[in-house]
């Protein structure tokens, strides 16, 4: 069983997250975010990573791009290349330039998707062994899959998401290692559920409560899972699978439909 350990991540300091003023997924509650609490929760997540020896690179948030805090959506990093996202919603498109600048300044080679290919980075994509699983239906489509497959020279498996609450793959799906993944069956259509069952030897169901608690939106490093606080049954499931869990209260970010995974773009694993 292969367990990868994270070496470094990219995160965005939520300096203006509370100005959120639009709704593009059903979890969003504009006007209710408390800026200082969000900042404190984010710092807690940063500190959890630092305690685990993970290097945290920080990009600061300018005005006018509240969802920019969700670093994972900005692109997929592979080695020193990054496949830059193209956001489905107009509301998020201005975020890209800031990440593009950061990646360029930090020596990454930027790869672009062709016009008309929408893609929201790791929000909708997980590597599983030698394949890339991509969530389609809300922020990406079949054309995205073709384009990403070409850009990364990898086999892409589309997974059809059925409900707007699971607008991104990382709300209803979480791989732990090369054998085990969590999923919320109702987030996917029948065919995609079958695809997952064929592909993943140990596919563990998440309950509705666990899914609504954003259990899937977690970060896995070695045998530790950093996840949204207040998910005791998920913690139990992890323990049974031999994983430690670190709880972080990220309730302010849930008010935009995000959690630990959304806030964290993994740059590098240990070899
Ligand atoms: N409000 C953001 C959106 O709807 C939340 C994105 C969270 N990111 C994620 N990877 N699930 O785009």
Short mmCIF file of N, CA and C and ligand atoms in Angstrom, two decimals, residues 20 22 24-25 28 67 70 72-73 87 89 92 120 122-124 139 167-171 214 217 253 256-259 261-263, ligand 1:
data_model
loop_
_atom_site.label_atom_id
_atom_site.label_comp_id
_atom_site.label_asym_id
_atom_site.label_seq_id
_atom_site.Cartn_x
_atom_site.Cartn_y
_atom_site.Cartn_z
N UNK A 20 -17.30 37.96 0.15
CA UNK A 20 -18.03 37.07 -0.76
C UNK A 20 -19.46 37.57 -0.99
N UNK A 22 -21.67 36.38 -3.88
CA UNK A 22 -22.38 35.66 -4.95
C UNK A 22 -22.61 34.21 -4.51
N UNK A 24 -22.56 30.36 -6.15
CA UNK A 24 -22.35 29.48 -7.31
C UNK A 24 -22.38 28.00 -6.90
N UNK A 25 -22.65 27.75 -5.61
CA UNK A 25 -22.93 26.37 -5.19
C UNK A 25 -23.89 26.44 -4.00
N UNK A 28 -23.24 28.00 -0.28
CA UNK A 28 -22.75 29.37 -0.07
C UNK A 28 -23.73 30.27 0.67
N UNK A 67 -13.18 33.89 -3.42
CA UNK A 67 -12.97 32.44 -3.47
C UNK A 67 -11.52 32.06 -3.84
N UNK A 70 -9.39 29.30 -2.12
CA UNK A 70 -9.43 27.87 -2.43
C UNK A 70 -8.33 27.53 -3.45
N UNK A 72 -6.60 24.94 -4.12
CA UNK A 72 -6.53 23.67 -4.86
C UNK A 72 -7.21 23.75 -6.23
N UNK A 73 -8.15 24.69 -6.35
CA UNK A 73 -8.91 24.80 -7.60
C UNK A 73 -8.12 25.46 -8.73
N UNK A 87 -11.84 28.72 -14.91
CA UNK A 87 -13.05 28.61 -14.10
C UNK A 87 -14.32 28.66 -14.93
N UNK A 89 -17.30 29.57 -13.79
CA UNK A 89 -18.07 30.78 -13.48
C UNK A 89 -17.22 32.03 -13.64
N UNK A 92 -15.23 33.67 -10.72
CA UNK A 92 -13.94 33.21 -10.19
C UNK A 92 -12.77 33.42 -11.16
N UNK A 120 -11.27 23.02 -12.97
CA UNK A 120 -11.00 23.68 -11.70
C UNK A 120 -9.99 22.89 -10.86
N UNK A 122 -7.46 20.64 -8.82
CA UNK A 122 -7.64 19.49 -7.93
C UNK A 122 -9.02 19.45 -7.28
N UNK A 123 -9.78 20.51 -7.43
CA UNK A 123 -11.16 20.47 -6.94
C UNK A 123 -11.92 19.35 -7.63
N UNK A 124 -11.60 19.14 -8.89
CA UNK A 124 -12.31 18.15 -9.70
C UNK A 124 -11.44 17.00 -10.17
N UNK A 139 -18.62 21.72 -13.20
CA UNK A 139 -17.54 22.66 -13.48
C UNK A 139 -16.62 22.18 -14.61
N UNK A 167 -20.71 19.76 -6.41
CA UNK A 167 -20.25 20.46 -7.62
C UNK A 167 -18.81 20.13 -7.99
N UNK A 168 -17.97 19.84 -7.00
CA UNK A 168 -16.58 19.43 -7.25
C UNK A 168 -16.41 17.98 -6.76
N UNK A 169 -15.50 17.27 -7.41
CA UNK A 169 -15.25 15.88 -7.03
C UNK A 169 -14.83 15.76 -5.56
N UNK A 170 -14.10 16.76 -5.05
CA UNK A 170 -13.56 16.63 -3.68
C UNK A 170 -14.59 16.88 -2.58
N UNK A 171 -15.87 16.98 -2.95
CA UNK A 171 -16.92 17.08 -1.93
C UNK A 171 -17.50 15.68 -1.65
N UNK A 214 -18.49 17.54 5.39
CA UNK A 214 -17.31 17.78 4.53
C UNK A 214 -16.14 16.84 4.85
N UNK A 217 -13.64 16.29 2.07
CA UNK A 217 -12.78 17.40 1.69
C UNK A 217 -11.56 17.51 2.62
N UNK A 253 -15.25 28.51 6.12
CA UNK A 253 -15.00 28.21 4.71
C UNK A 253 -16.12 27.36 4.10
N UNK A 256 -18.73 28.92 2.02
CA UNK A 256 -18.56 29.10 0.58
C UNK A 256 -18.46 27.73 -0.11
N UNK A 257 -18.69 26.68 0.66
CA UNK A 257 -18.65 25.32 0.08
C UNK A 257 -17.25 24.73 0.06
N UNK A 258 -16.39 25.18 1.01
CA UNK A 258 -15.01 24.68 0.99
C UNK A 258 -14.56 24.09 2.31
N UNK A 259 -13.47 23.33 2.26
CA UNK A 259 -12.87 22.73 3.46
C UNK A 259 -11.36 22.63 3.29
N UNK A 261 -9.30 20.44 2.00
CA UNK A 261 -8.72 20.10 0.69
C UNK A 261 -8.77 21.29 -0.26
N UNK A 262 -9.89 22.01 -0.25
CA UNK A 262 -10.04 23.16 -1.16
C UNK A 262 -8.99 24.23 -0.88
N UNK A 263 -8.61 24.36 0.40
CA UNK A 263 -7.70 25.44 0.79
C UNK A 263 -6.23 25.12 0.52
N1 LIG B 1 -17.31 28.86 -3.64
C1 LIG B 1 -16.33 28.08 -4.32
C2 LIG B 1 -16.90 27.59 -5.64
O1 LIG B 1 -18.07 27.29 -5.70
C3 LIG B 1 -15.88 26.93 -3.46
C4 LIG B 1 -14.79 26.11 -4.07
C5 LIG B 1 -14.26 25.07 -3.13
N2 LIG B 1 -13.30 24.26 -3.74
C6 LIG B 1 -13.31 22.91 -3.81
N3 LIG B 1 -12.25 22.33 -4.29
N4 LIG B 1 -14.39 22.20 -3.49
O2 LIG B 1 -16.22 27.51 -6.62
#
